[in-house]
Amino acid sequence: MPRARDEVLHARLAAEYGTPLYVYDLDDVAEAKADLFSSLPEGVDLYYALKANPHPDIVRILGEDGPGAPGCGTEISSTGELAAVLAAGLSAAGCLYTGPGKTARELDEAIRLGVRLFSTDSVTDVRRLDSVAARRGVRVETLLRVNAASASATTSIRMTGTPSQFGFDSEDLPGTLAELRADAADSGGLRAVDITGMHFFPLSNTTDEDNLVGEFRNTLAEAAELSRVHELPLRYLDIGGGFSVPYGVPGGRTRYPKLRTELEAALDVEFPHWRDGSPRIAFESGRYLAGGSGTLLATVTNVKVSRGRKFVITDAGINTFGGMSGLGRLLPVAVEPAGPGEPVERASLVGPLCTPGDVLGREIELPELAPGDLLAIPNAGAYGPTASLLMFLGRPAPTEVTVRDGAVVSASRLVHSRSPR
């Protein structure tokens, strides 16, 4: 959408719904899905990780078959995310349920609602899944998440090759499989779980295509070796993601022009029958699919100078956009740049909360601003409200509006209130 059209739309929506306000462009979501599928080998599966943004309109667009791209499956890690999948009109049968701390209660709820594919991270996790599925009288499948011993990529957020709560350490798989197979052979052991593949997630958010290709090659080689040496069945192989889009700053989605060709070559070597679905290859992505769709609109409430430093105070703080800042993944944000010839200044962009930690950007470049001005923080479609400190100080959650071709599709707000006794 052209910038001038964006500004008009944003001003209209801010006037109608107030700020802080998230605006999600569903056309961008559909475009991101098509872009990513075009970068991956034909015929593979792609799971949308709801942790990035569980808004039902976004989930629905990604789950639908569309021009140039089939629908995505859904990767979920809670019954709340499963509820969002169902609210979007999608089936629980299309979910991959992941996470290292699944409880018996949530597994029971997921299985009751129709989830049949899980990723497990420990022997305890497999046994708990088996117990719940057996009690429900159904069979389920699990992928063993693998924490590989080695890594290839040298950039981005590392998700493998170190001690972790995620996955089975690859060097321990012989003992793990022996234990699980003993369970399966024992009449009192595994009764309702079929181990049908492996799940890897080695890295996140890489802009370097060579690193991404190298990591995927490394993962495929390790998966093939583990399957061969340990006679581990591979009906499914999920090799994760790592696709990048800027977070809270201007810029476009990363392009991966060589990725499809490189992946097809690697798959042909390691899994010669993959084109026939043996194994079924899957990828997953959250931020790449949703991140570029979102703009956070905030209103300047005050501008002040303290001991020579300027502070621009807005009605959006870390309770609105900033839950990831404690992990070092947010600061600094950047607002949409000033127009050509417009003056800029350096100031700290802060929120309304009563804590010095409520900082969205420290000493960043901003247009000259005054109380009442509207700010737009781009690429805020992933890790927004649901990754923020929504309960802190009891301030209202931001409104979320979805649009297609400039028309409002829905408007909603998360509620976090307690009724007085």
Coordinates of C-alpha atoms in Angstrom, one line a residue:
M1 CA 0.0 0.0 0.0
P2 CA 1.5 3.4 -0.9
R3 CA 2.7 5.5 2.0
A4 CA 0.3 8.4 1.4
R5 CA -2.6 6.0 1.3
D6 CA -1.3 4.3 4.5
E7 CA -1.2 7.7 6.3
V8 CA -4.8 8.5 5.4
L9 CA -6.0 5.1 6.4
H10 CA -4.1 5.2 9.7
A11 CA -5.3 8.7 10.6
R12 CA -8.9 7.6 9.9
L13 CA -8.6 4.4 11.9
A14 CA -6.9 6.2 14.9
A15 CA -9.7 8.7 14.9
E16 CA -12.3 6.0 14.9
Y17 CA -10.8 3.4 17.3
G18 CA -8.3 5.5 19.3
T19 CA -4.7 4.5 20.1
P20 CA -2.7 2.5 20.8
L21 CA -3.9 0.6 17.8
Y22 CA -2.6 -2.3 15.8
V23 CA -3.5 -2.3 12.1
Y24 CA -3.0 -5.7 10.3
D25 CA -3.1 -5.7 6.5
L26 CA -4.4 -9.1 5.4
D27 CA -3.3 -8.5 1.8
D28 CA 0.3 -8.4 3.1
V29 CA -0.3 -11.7 5.0
A30 CA -1.5 -13.4 1.8
E31 CA 1.5 -12.0 -0.1
A32 CA 4.0 -13.1 2.6
K33 CA 2.5 -16.7 2.3
A34 CA 2.9 -16.7 -1.4
D35 CA 6.4 -15.3 -1.2
L36 CA 7.5 -18.0 1.3
F37 CA 5.9 -20.9 -0.6
S38 CA 7.7 -19.6 -3.8
S39 CA 11.0 -19.9 -1.9
L40 CA 10.4 -23.5 -0.8
P41 CA 10.4 -26.7 -2.8
E42 CA 7.1 -27.5 -4.4
G43 CA 4.9 -29.9 -2.5
V44 CA 6.2 -29.3 1.0
D45 CA 4.1 -28.4 4.0
L46 CA 4.3 -25.1 5.8
Y47 CA 3.1 -24.6 9.4
Y48 CA 2.2 -21.1 10.7
A49 CA 3.5 -20.7 14.3
L50 CA 0.7 -18.9 16.1
K51 CA 3.1 -17.6 18.8
A52 CA 3.9 -14.8 16.3
N53 CA 0.3 -13.6 16.2
P54 CA -2.8 -15.7 17.0
H55 CA -5.4 -13.2 15.6
P56 CA -8.1 -15.4 14.0
D57 CA -8.2 -13.2 10.8
I58 CA -4.5 -13.8 10.2
V59 CA -4.8 -17.5 11.0
R60 CA -7.7 -17.8 8.6
I61 CA -5.9 -16.1 5.7
L62 CA -2.9 -18.3 6.2
G63 CA -5.0 -21.5 6.4
E64 CA -6.9 -20.9 3.2
D65 CA -5.8 -22.1 -0.2
G66 CA -5.1 -19.1 -2.3
P67 CA -3.6 -18.0 -5.6
G68 CA -0.1 -19.3 -5.9
A69 CA 0.0 -20.8 -2.4
P70 CA -1.9 -23.6 -0.5
G71 CA -3.1 -23.2 3.0
C72 CA -0.7 -23.5 5.9
G73 CA -1.0 -25.9 8.8
T74 CA -0.9 -24.5 12.3
E75 CA 1.9 -24.9 14.8
I76 CA 0.5 -24.4 18.3
S77 CA 1.8 -24.6 21.9
S78 CA -1.2 -24.2 24.0
T79 CA -5.0 -24.8 24.2
G80 CA -5.4 -21.0 23.8
E81 CA -3.7 -21.1 20.5
L82 CA -5.8 -24.1 19.5
A83 CA -8.9 -22.0 20.4
A84 CA -7.7 -19.3 18.0
V85 CA -7.3 -22.0 15.2
L86 CA -10.9 -23.1 15.8
A87 CA -12.1 -19.5 16.0
A88 CA -10.6 -19.0 12.5
G89 CA -12.7 -21.8 11.2
L90 CA -9.8 -24.2 10.7
S91 CA -9.6 -27.8 11.8
A92 CA -7.7 -29.1 14.8
A93 CA -6.6 -32.0 12.5
G94 CA -4.3 -29.6 10.8
C95 CA -2.4 -28.7 13.9
L96 CA 1.1 -29.7 15.1
Y97 CA 1.1 -29.3 18.9
T98 CA 4.6 -28.5 20.3
G99 CA 6.2 -27.3 23.5
P100 CA 8.4 -28.8 26.2
G101 CA 5.9 -28.4 29.1
K102 CA 2.6 -29.9 27.9
T103 CA 0.4 -30.9 30.8
A104 CA -2.0 -33.9 30.9
R105 CA -5.0 -31.5 31.1
E106 CA -4.1 -29.6 28.0
L107 CA -3.2 -32.8 26.1
D108 CA -6.6 -34.1 27.0
E109 CA -8.3 -31.0 25.7
A110 CA -6.2 -31.0 22.5
I111 CA -7.0 -34.6 21.7
R112 CA -10.7 -34.2 22.6
L113 CA -10.9 -31.4 20.0
G114 CA -9.1 -33.4 17.3
V115 CA -5.4 -32.8 17.4
R116 CA -3.6 -35.9 16.3
L117 CA 0.0 -34.8 15.6
F118 CA 2.4 -33.7 18.4
S119 CA 6.1 -32.9 18.8
T120 CA 7.6 -34.2 22.0
D121 CA 10.8 -33.2 23.8
S122 CA 11.4 -35.9 26.4
V123 CA 10.6 -39.5 27.4
T124 CA 8.2 -38.1 30.0
D125 CA 6.5 -36.0 27.3
V126 CA 6.0 -39.1 25.1
R127 CA 4.7 -41.2 28.0
R128 CA 2.3 -38.5 29.1
L129 CA 0.9 -38.1 25.6
D130 CA 0.5 -41.9 25.4
S131 CA -1.4 -42.1 28.6
V132 CA -3.8 -39.4 27.7
A133 CA -4.4 -40.7 24.2
A134 CA -5.0 -44.2 25.5
R135 CA -7.5 -42.9 28.1
R136 CA -9.3 -41.2 25.2
G137 CA -9.2 -44.4 23.1
V138 CA -7.5 -42.8 20.1
R139 CA -4.1 -43.2 18.4
V140 CA -1.9 -40.1 17.9
E141 CA 1.4 -39.5 16.2
T142 CA 4.5 -37.8 17.5
L143 CA 7.6 -36.3 16.0
L144 CA 10.6 -36.5 18.2
R145 CA 12.1 -33.0 18.5
V146 CA 15.9 -33.2 18.1
N147 CA 18.4 -30.9 19.6
A148 CA 21.3 -31.5 17.2
A149 CA 24.8 -31.7 18.5
S150 CA 26.2 -29.4 15.8
A151 CA 25.2 -26.2 14.1
S152 CA 26.1 -24.6 10.8
A153 CA 24.8 -21.1 10.8
T154 CA 26.9 -18.4 12.5
T155 CA 24.2 -15.6 12.6
S156 CA 20.6 -15.2 14.0
I157 CA 19.1 -16.7 17.1
R158 CA 20.5 -20.1 17.8
M159 CA 18.0 -22.8 18.7
T160 CA 20.1 -26.0 18.7
G161 CA 23.6 -27.3 19.6
T162 CA 23.4 -26.1 23.2
P163 CA 21.9 -27.4 26.4
S164 CA 18.1 -26.8 26.1
Q165 CA 14.7 -27.6 27.4
F166 CA 13.8 -28.2 23.8
G167 CA 14.2 -31.6 22.2
F168 CA 16.1 -34.9 22.7
D169 CA 19.8 -34.4 22.6
S170 CA 20.9 -36.2 19.4
E171 CA 23.7 -38.0 21.0
D172 CA 21.3 -39.5 23.6
L173 CA 18.9 -40.8 20.9
P174 CA 20.1 -44.4 21.1
G175 CA 19.2 -44.7 24.8
T176 CA 16.0 -42.7 24.3
L177 CA 14.8 -44.9 21.5
A178 CA 15.7 -48.1 23.4
E179 CA 13.7 -46.8 26.3
L180 CA 10.7 -45.9 24.2
R181 CA 10.9 -49.2 22.2
A182 CA 10.9 -51.1 25.5
D183 CA 7.8 -49.2 26.5
A184 CA 6.2 -50.1 23.2
A185 CA 7.1 -53.8 23.6
D186 CA 5.8 -53.9 27.2
S187 CA 2.0 -54.4 27.4
G188 CA 2.0 -51.8 30.1
G189 CA 4.0 -49.4 28.0
L190 CA 3.2 -47.2 25.0
R191 CA -0.3 -48.1 23.8
A192 CA -1.6 -45.1 21.7
V193 CA 1.4 -43.2 20.3
D194 CA 3.1 -43.9 17.0
I195 CA 6.6 -42.3 16.5
T196 CA 6.4 -41.1 12.9
G197 CA 9.2 -38.6 12.4
M198 CA 11.5 -35.9 13.7
H199 CA 11.2 -32.2 14.3
F200 CA 14.1 -29.7 14.2
F201 CA 14.2 -26.0 14.8
P202 CA 17.8 -24.9 14.6
L203 CA 17.6 -21.2 14.3
S204 CA 15.4 -18.1 14.1
N205 CA 15.3 -14.9 12.0
T206 CA 18.2 -15.1 9.7
T207 CA 18.7 -12.5 6.9
D208 CA 21.8 -14.4 5.5
E209 CA 20.6 -16.9 2.9
D210 CA 23.9 -18.8 2.8
N211 CA 23.6 -19.4 6.6
L212 CA 20.0 -20.5 6.2
V213 CA 20.9 -22.9 3.4
G214 CA 23.8 -24.2 5.3
E215 CA 21.7 -24.9 8.4
F216 CA 19.0 -26.6 6.4
R217 CA 21.6 -28.8 4.7
N218 CA 23.2 -29.7 8.1
T219 CA 19.7 -30.5 9.5
L220 CA 18.8 -32.8 6.5
A221 CA 22.1 -34.6 6.7
E222 CA 21.7 -35.2 10.4
A223 CA 18.1 -36.3 10.1
A224 CA 19.0 -38.8 7.4
E225 CA 21.9 -40.2 9.5
L226 CA 19.9 -40.5 12.7
S227 CA 17.1 -42.2 10.8
R228 CA 19.5 -44.7 9.1
V229 CA 21.6 -45.5 12.2
H230 CA 18.8 -45.8 14.7
E231 CA 16.1 -47.2 12.3
L232 CA 13.9 -44.3 13.2
P233 CA 10.8 -44.2 11.0
L234 CA 10.4 -41.0 9.0
R235 CA 6.9 -40.4 7.7
Y236 CA 7.2 -36.7 8.6
L237 CA 10.3 -34.5 8.8
D238 CA 9.8 -30.9 10.1
I239 CA 13.1 -29.0 9.6
G240 CA 11.9 -25.7 11.1
G241 CA 12.3 -22.2 9.7
G242 CA 14.4 -19.1 10.4
F243 CA 12.9 -16.8 7.8
S244 CA 13.4 -13.1 8.6
V245 CA 11.4 -9.9 8.5
P246 CA 12.3 -6.6 10.3
Y247 CA 10.8 -6.2 13.8
G248 CA 9.5 -2.8 14.7
V249 CA 11.6 -0.9 12.2
P250 CA 11.1 0.0 8.5
G251 CA 12.2 -2.5 5.8
G252 CA 10.9 -5.4 3.7
R253 CA 10.8 -9.2 4.1
T254 CA 14.1 -10.9 3.4
R255 CA 14.3 -12.6 0.0
Y256 CA 15.8 -16.1 -0.5
P257 CA 16.2 -16.5 -4.3
K258 CA 18.5 -19.5 -4.1
L259 CA 16.7 -21.4 -1.3
R260 CA 14.3 -23.5 -3.4
T261 CA 17.0 -24.9 -5.7
E262 CA 19.5 -25.5 -2.9
L263 CA 16.9 -27.3 -0.7
E264 CA 15.7 -29.5 -3.6
A265 CA 19.3 -30.5 -4.3
A266 CA 20.0 -31.3 -0.6
L267 CA 16.7 -33.3 -0.3
D268 CA 17.5 -35.3 -3.5
V269 CA 20.8 -36.4 -1.9
E270 CA 19.5 -37.2 1.6
F271 CA 16.0 -38.4 0.9
P272 CA 15.7 -39.5 -2.7
H273 CA 12.0 -40.3 -2.4
W274 CA 10.9 -37.0 -0.8
R275 CA 9.1 -35.8 -4.0
D276 CA 6.8 -38.9 -3.6
G277 CA 6.1 -37.9 0.1
S278 CA 8.6 -40.2 1.7
P279 CA 9.2 -38.5 4.0
R280 CA 6.7 -35.6 4.0
I281 CA 8.8 -32.5 4.4
A282 CA 7.6 -29.5 6.5
F283 CA 8.8 -26.1 7.4
E284 CA 7.4 -23.6 9.9
S285 CA 7.3 -19.8 10.2
G286 CA 5.7 -17.2 12.3
R287 CA 7.2 -13.7 12.0
Y288 CA 7.9 -13.9 8.2
L289 CA 4.2 -14.6 7.6
A290 CA 2.7 -12.1 10.0
G291 CA 5.4 -9.5 10.8
G292 CA 5.2 -7.2 7.8
S293 CA 1.4 -7.0 8.0
G294 CA 1.2 -5.0 11.2
T295 CA 1.6 -1.3 12.0
L296 CA 1.3 0.0 15.6
L297 CA -0.2 3.5 15.9
A298 CA 0.5 5.5 19.0
T299 CA -0.3 9.1 20.0
V300 CA 2.3 11.4 21.5
T301 CA 1.0 12.5 24.9
N302 CA 3.9 14.7 26.0
V303 CA 7.4 15.9 24.9
K304 CA 9.8 16.9 27.7
V305 CA 13.5 17.6 28.2
S306 CA 15.4 16.3 31.2
R307 CA 19.0 17.4 31.8
G308 CA 19.5 18.0 28.1
R309 CA 17.8 14.8 26.8
K310 CA 14.5 14.8 25.0
F311 CA 11.8 12.3 25.8
V312 CA 8.8 11.7 23.5
I313 CA 6.1 10.1 25.6
T314 CA 3.3 8.0 23.9
D315 CA 0.3 6.0 24.9
A316 CA 2.0 2.8 23.8
G317 CA 4.7 1.3 25.9
I318 CA 6.1 -2.1 26.7
N319 CA 2.6 -3.2 27.8
T320 CA 1.6 -2.7 24.1
F321 CA 4.8 -3.6 22.2
G322 CA 7.7 -4.8 24.2
G323 CA 7.3 -8.1 25.9
M324 CA 10.4 -9.3 23.9
S325 CA 12.5 -6.4 25.0
G326 CA 13.7 -8.2 28.1
L327 CA 15.2 -10.8 25.8
G328 CA 17.1 -8.1 23.9
R329 CA 15.0 -8.5 20.8
L330 CA 13.2 -5.2 20.6
L331 CA 15.3 -2.1 21.2
P332 CA 15.3 0.2 19.4
V333 CA 12.1 0.5 17.4
A334 CA 11.9 3.1 14.6
V335 CA 8.9 5.0 13.5
E336 CA 8.0 5.7 9.9
P337 CA 10.6 8.2 8.6
A338 CA 9.9 11.8 8.1
G339 CA 9.2 13.0 4.5
P340 CA 11.9 14.5 2.3
G341 CA 13.1 17.7 3.7
E342 CA 11.3 17.4 7.0
P343 CA 13.4 18.0 10.1
V344 CA 14.5 15.1 12.4
E345 CA 15.9 15.0 15.9
R346 CA 17.3 12.5 18.4
A347 CA 15.1 11.6 21.4
S348 CA 14.0 8.6 23.5
L349 CA 10.6 7.1 22.6
V350 CA 9.0 6.0 25.8
G351 CA 5.6 4.8 27.0
P352 CA 3.1 5.8 29.7
L353 CA 4.1 3.3 32.4
C354 CA 5.5 4.1 35.9
T355 CA 8.8 2.4 35.3
P356 CA 12.1 3.6 33.8
G357 CA 12.1 0.3 31.8
D358 CA 9.2 1.5 29.6
V359 CA 11.5 2.5 26.7
L360 CA 10.7 1.6 23.1
G361 CA 13.8 3.4 21.6
R362 CA 16.6 5.2 23.4
E363 CA 18.1 8.2 21.6
I364 CA 16.7 7.3 18.2
E365 CA 16.0 9.5 15.2
L366 CA 12.5 10.8 15.2
P367 CA 10.6 13.5 13.3
E368 CA 10.0 16.6 15.3
L369 CA 6.9 15.7 17.3
A370 CA 4.4 17.4 19.6
P371 CA 1.5 16.3 21.8
G372 CA -1.3 14.9 19.7
D373 CA 0.9 13.7 16.8
L374 CA 0.3 10.2 15.5
L375 CA 3.3 7.8 15.3
A376 CA 3.4 4.7 13.1
I377 CA 5.8 1.8 14.1
P378 CA 6.1 -0.6 11.1
N379 CA 6.6 -4.3 10.9
A380 CA 4.7 -4.9 14.1
G381 CA 2.5 -7.8 13.0
A382 CA 4.5 -10.4 15.0
Y383 CA 5.2 -10.6 18.7
G384 CA 2.9 -7.6 19.4
P385 CA 0.1 -7.7 22.0
T386 CA 0.4 -11.3 23.0
A387 CA 4.2 -10.9 23.5
S388 CA 3.8 -7.8 25.7
L389 CA 3.2 -7.0 29.3
L390 CA -0.5 -6.5 28.9
M391 CA -1.5 -6.8 32.6
F392 CA 1.2 -4.4 33.8
L393 CA -0.4 -1.5 35.6
G394 CA -3.9 -2.6 34.4
R395 CA -3.9 -0.3 31.3
P396 CA -6.3 -1.2 28.5
A397 CA -5.0 -3.6 25.9
P398 CA -4.5 -2.1 22.4
T399 CA -7.3 -2.4 19.8
E400 CA -6.5 -4.6 16.8
V401 CA -8.0 -3.9 13.4
T402 CA -7.6 -6.0 10.3
V403 CA -8.0 -4.5 6.8
R404 CA -8.2 -5.7 3.2
D405 CA -7.7 -3.3 0.4
G406 CA -8.2 -0.4 2.9
A407 CA -11.6 -1.7 4.2
V408 CA -12.0 -2.8 7.8
V409 CA -12.6 -6.5 8.3
S410 CA -12.7 -6.7 12.1
A411 CA -11.9 -4.7 15.2
S412 CA -11.4 -6.2 18.6
R413 CA -9.6 -5.8 21.9
L414 CA -8.2 -8.4 24.3
V415 CA -9.9 -8.1 27.7
H416 CA -7.9 -8.5 31.0
S417 CA -10.2 -7.3 33.8
R418 CA -11.1 -8.8 37.2
S419 CA -14.6 -8.4 38.6
P420 CA -14.8 -6.9 42.1
R421 CA -15.9 -9.3 44.8

